[in-house]
XYZ file of C-alpha atoms in Angstrom:
305
model
C 40.004 10.358 -13.780
C 36.964 10.775 -16.093
C 34.218 12.294 -14.073
C 30.463 12.363 -15.050
C 27.800 14.306 -13.422
C 24.039 13.267 -13.981
C 21.714 16.204 -12.975
C 17.951 16.284 -12.428
C 17.159 19.936 -13.294
C 13.867 19.964 -11.636
C 14.922 18.092 -8.419
C 14.125 20.225 -5.426
C 12.298 23.071 -7.546
C 13.668 26.478 -6.883
C 15.823 25.542 -4.003
C 17.436 22.790 -5.848
C 18.072 25.048 -8.675
C 19.703 27.829 -6.258
C 21.845 25.108 -4.698
C 23.006 23.976 -8.258
C 23.888 27.643 -9.220
C 26.101 27.767 -6.236
C 27.778 24.303 -6.961
C 28.266 24.904 -10.498
C 31.138 27.512 -10.452
C 32.955 25.141 -7.995
C 33.471 22.350 -10.344
C 36.196 23.537 -12.319
C 38.328 23.943 -9.209
C 37.395 20.802 -7.199
C 36.281 18.491 -9.946
C 38.241 19.716 -13.128
C 37.104 18.174 -16.390
C 33.702 16.930 -15.122
C 31.044 16.572 -17.864
C 27.569 17.499 -16.860
C 24.518 15.639 -18.391
C 21.068 16.609 -17.664
C 17.847 14.435 -17.616
C 14.831 15.606 -19.270
C 12.349 13.087 -17.788
C 11.904 10.620 -14.944
C 13.501 7.350 -15.254
C 16.279 8.701 -17.553
C 19.066 8.893 -15.037
C 19.696 5.035 -14.927
C 20.155 4.413 -18.646
C 22.376 7.413 -18.851
C 24.449 6.261 -15.960
C 24.859 2.803 -17.971
C 25.777 4.812 -21.026
C 28.415 6.920 -19.313
C 30.027 4.068 -17.383
C 30.085 2.149 -20.707
C 31.838 5.097 -22.412
C 34.645 4.710 -19.967
C 33.683 7.356 -17.089
C 35.323 6.275 -13.725
C 33.419 8.374 -11.309
C 29.696 9.057 -11.599
C 28.062 12.047 -9.573
C 24.323 12.266 -9.129
C 22.744 15.664 -8.518
C 19.059 15.506 -7.427
C 17.123 13.843 -4.836
C 16.560 10.140 -3.570
C 15.030 9.076 -7.074
C 17.765 10.552 -9.001
C 20.245 8.857 -6.594
C 18.740 5.527 -6.732
C 18.272 5.651 -10.496
C 22.104 6.277 -10.980
C 22.969 3.459 -8.597
C 20.611 1.140 -10.521
C 22.439 2.029 -13.667
C 25.935 1.621 -12.253
C 25.042 -1.780 -10.769
C 23.437 -2.896 -14.296
C 26.635 -1.700 -16.385
C 29.683 -3.774 -17.078
C 31.495 -2.146 -14.305
C 29.580 -2.046 -11.234
C 32.735 -1.007 -9.229
C 32.576 2.613 -10.713
C 32.778 5.291 -8.084
C 29.500 6.864 -7.222
C 29.117 10.157 -5.338
C 26.025 12.559 -4.941
C 24.987 16.140 -4.257
C 21.669 16.089 -2.765
C 19.468 18.783 -4.183
C 15.969 16.981 -3.902
C 12.804 17.392 -1.896
C 13.296 14.733 0.738
C 17.124 14.061 0.588
C 16.783 11.152 2.965
C 19.679 9.228 1.604
C 21.877 12.039 2.440
C 20.792 12.009 6.046
C 22.930 8.871 6.703
C 26.254 10.958 6.215
C 25.939 14.306 8.046
C 27.003 16.200 4.922
C 27.905 19.871 5.254
C 25.094 22.260 3.858
C 27.467 24.909 2.522
C 28.004 24.361 -1.265
C 31.739 24.875 -1.290
C 32.142 22.591 1.750
C 29.997 19.766 0.338
C 32.041 19.873 -3.107
C 35.401 19.781 -1.109
C 33.923 16.894 0.987
C 33.202 14.730 -2.003
C 36.406 15.746 -3.838
C 38.547 14.690 -1.077
C 36.749 11.893 0.414
C 37.860 8.395 0.661
C 36.095 5.482 -1.080
C 33.995 3.195 1.045
C 32.047 0.138 0.212
C 28.368 0.072 1.102
C 25.471 -2.364 0.510
C 22.955 -2.168 -2.335
C 19.510 -3.953 -2.402
C 18.228 -5.749 -5.574
C 14.613 -6.267 -6.299
C 13.362 -9.108 -8.465
C 9.911 -9.334 -9.845
C 8.970 -12.584 -11.620
C 6.699 -11.967 -14.755
C 3.808 -14.350 -16.175
C 5.869 -14.916 -19.339
C 8.833 -16.122 -17.456
C 10.971 -13.090 -17.371
C 12.046 -11.292 -14.157
C 12.094 -7.569 -13.809
C 15.227 -6.402 -11.792
C 16.196 -2.949 -10.147
C 18.374 -1.835 -7.474
C 17.692 0.495 -4.428
C 20.252 2.050 -2.130
C 18.249 3.546 0.584
C 14.674 1.966 1.183
C 11.866 0.280 -0.567
C 8.399 -0.073 0.976
C 4.910 -1.182 0.438
C 1.738 0.021 1.655
C 0.544 3.552 2.340
C 4.026 4.680 1.649
C 3.598 3.951 -2.049
C 0.490 6.024 -2.153
C 2.416 8.886 -0.413
C 5.327 8.769 -2.823
C 2.699 8.970 -5.745
C 1.146 12.090 -4.113
C 4.588 13.654 -3.420
C 5.856 13.194 -6.861
C 2.651 14.622 -8.610
C 3.865 18.025 -9.776
C 0.471 19.256 -10.714
C -0.683 19.230 -7.014
C 2.133 20.574 -5.091
C 1.134 22.671 -2.088
C 4.555 22.759 -0.342
C 8.123 21.864 -0.598
C 10.745 19.707 1.123
C 9.722 17.835 4.390
C 6.422 19.676 4.680
C 5.233 18.126 1.281
C 6.030 14.789 2.674
C 4.151 15.560 5.975
C 1.108 16.814 4.325
C 0.965 13.886 1.636
C 1.532 11.391 4.615
C -1.410 12.740 6.716
C -3.726 12.854 3.440
C -2.537 9.294 2.439
C -3.217 7.946 5.964
C -6.735 9.473 6.205
C -7.455 7.736 2.768
C -5.702 4.351 3.195
C -7.184 1.115 4.063
C -4.580 -1.320 5.343
C -4.048 -4.181 3.030
C -3.380 -7.982 3.827
C 0.408 -8.912 3.279
C 2.737 -11.409 4.000
C 6.460 -10.744 5.063
C 9.132 -13.353 4.866
C 12.727 -12.789 6.122
C 15.395 -15.210 5.119
C 12.552 -17.893 4.400
C 10.912 -17.435 7.660
C 7.486 -15.979 7.675
C 7.384 -13.006 10.392
C 4.101 -11.390 9.622
C 0.696 -12.108 8.024
C -2.173 -9.744 8.225
C -3.235 -6.168 7.434
C -0.368 -3.776 6.922
C -0.163 -0.105 7.042
C 3.522 0.108 5.778
C 6.280 -2.403 5.456
C 9.720 -0.966 4.805
C 13.016 -2.754 3.523
C 15.821 -0.522 4.792
C 19.382 -0.245 3.712
C 19.537 3.270 5.057
C 17.484 4.601 8.066
C 15.471 7.612 6.905
C 12.665 7.998 4.383
C 9.602 10.313 4.003
C 11.354 13.625 4.345
C 13.029 13.008 7.649
C 11.321 9.951 9.243
C 13.752 7.871 11.118
C 11.853 4.887 10.312
C 14.369 1.996 10.697
C 16.929 3.489 12.993
C 18.910 0.329 13.435
C 19.760 0.147 9.553
C 23.522 0.085 8.568
C 24.546 0.614 4.950
C 27.598 -1.379 5.516
C 26.607 -4.398 7.648
C 25.610 -6.903 4.691
C 22.123 -7.000 6.153
C 18.628 -5.497 5.250
C 16.449 -4.097 8.112
C 12.629 -4.561 7.971
C 9.987 -2.245 9.832
C 6.326 -3.534 9.722
C 3.625 -1.274 10.856
C 0.480 -3.322 11.274
C -2.983 -2.386 10.109
C -4.392 0.187 12.572
C -7.064 2.994 12.916
C -6.372 6.324 11.370
C -5.904 8.162 14.412
C -3.484 5.596 15.834
C -1.346 5.605 12.711
C -1.217 9.412 12.684
C 0.009 9.375 16.253
C 2.905 6.904 15.175
C 3.623 9.188 12.365
C 4.525 12.033 14.715
C 6.918 9.598 16.598
C 8.641 8.588 13.239
C 10.861 11.888 13.065
C 12.567 11.198 16.455
C 12.529 7.462 16.281
C 10.383 7.324 19.366
C 8.135 4.771 17.691
C 10.680 1.985 18.542
C 8.951 -0.529 20.976
C 5.433 0.380 19.839
C 3.238 -2.749 19.898
C 1.898 -2.083 16.507
C 5.501 -1.868 14.896
C 8.011 -4.813 14.511
C 11.577 -4.822 13.427
C 13.418 -7.774 11.519
C 16.922 -8.291 10.069
C 17.884 -10.511 7.091
C 19.585 -10.890 3.846
C 16.588 -11.918 1.847
C 13.062 -10.118 1.920
C 9.811 -10.926 0.453
C 6.642 -8.748 1.010
C 3.609 -9.873 -1.057
C -0.045 -9.203 -1.023
C -2.579 -11.741 0.238
C -5.057 -12.999 -2.423
C -7.577 -10.369 -3.391
C -5.259 -7.598 -2.166
C -2.949 -4.980 -3.728
C 0.046 -3.142 -2.432
C 1.390 0.121 -3.515
C 5.156 -0.065 -3.954
C 7.954 2.360 -3.992
C 11.855 2.405 -4.017
C 14.275 5.173 -3.184
C 11.209 7.681 -3.237
C 9.895 6.629 -6.518
C 6.816 4.802 -7.276
C 7.381 1.381 -9.153
C 4.817 -0.793 -10.854
C 5.597 -4.068 -8.927
C 3.007 -6.167 -7.251
C 5.440 -7.513 -4.641
C 8.743 -6.988 -3.370
C 11.368 -9.797 -3.537
C 14.663 -8.235 -2.358
C 18.235 -9.363 -1.556
C 21.274 -7.577 -0.170
C 24.423 -7.342 -2.225
C 26.971 -6.627 0.422
C 29.696 -3.901 -0.161
C 28.571 -3.724 -3.880
C 28.784 0.028 -4.239
C 31.907 2.028 -4.224
C 30.937 5.323 -2.523
C 32.966 8.507 -2.496
C 31.309 10.682 0.025
């Protein structure tokens, strides 16, 4: 089997580099012949995945955080062989997608797990954004896409010039700062053609996986292989109230809160009301879309993990 590894060398900072230095010597034993390619800038992992798939690699392994994982999945889905095997070694800041799988923390056990894992099929979500000239932008995500204060938080977390902490602490600090600055924006949420919410929104999350934000169990009902997407909507509220809800997200004790609603469907739309604007992110990376129009692709990804 032809194996290619796409590594983001800056993912996770020093801790990510230490983890990679522990993993690298194990590759020859557990993943013999694997070719390692490193990215040099954000947004490069997706096109690199397309290139490697088209060159005949049968198995692509992403080494990085949620953004790198999402980019590589997007590249595989865009390629002529979307059934190409995919795995990942999490070395990033939040590593939220990895929380869905209870992976071992030890490098040797992690590499062994991937090398010997059976293949499972999981869902992928596809975002489409129509342009004024008639074209449509398209990208895929595998974990969560969201709109609202979460988009602002992701921008702050990924700002390398203003990093005061690492890992989950960075997400928490950015979340607190973002909530204190954010003014809820008017939005409309539609699930399978049915309008489920209209009004001020703090955050609306479309979930394939269950975690985001460095360990926030935001949509605990999400299932990667049920052929559906879960939606969580936090209505507009005062800053103190939202900060209180933030503290409950890590334990999923926000479920049942009167300001939060959950929905499930195959096609989701989140769009700003006239005169409003929403910040949008997908798999922990800010994206320049004004709205989210998302559909699930059931069992689209061949995951070996």
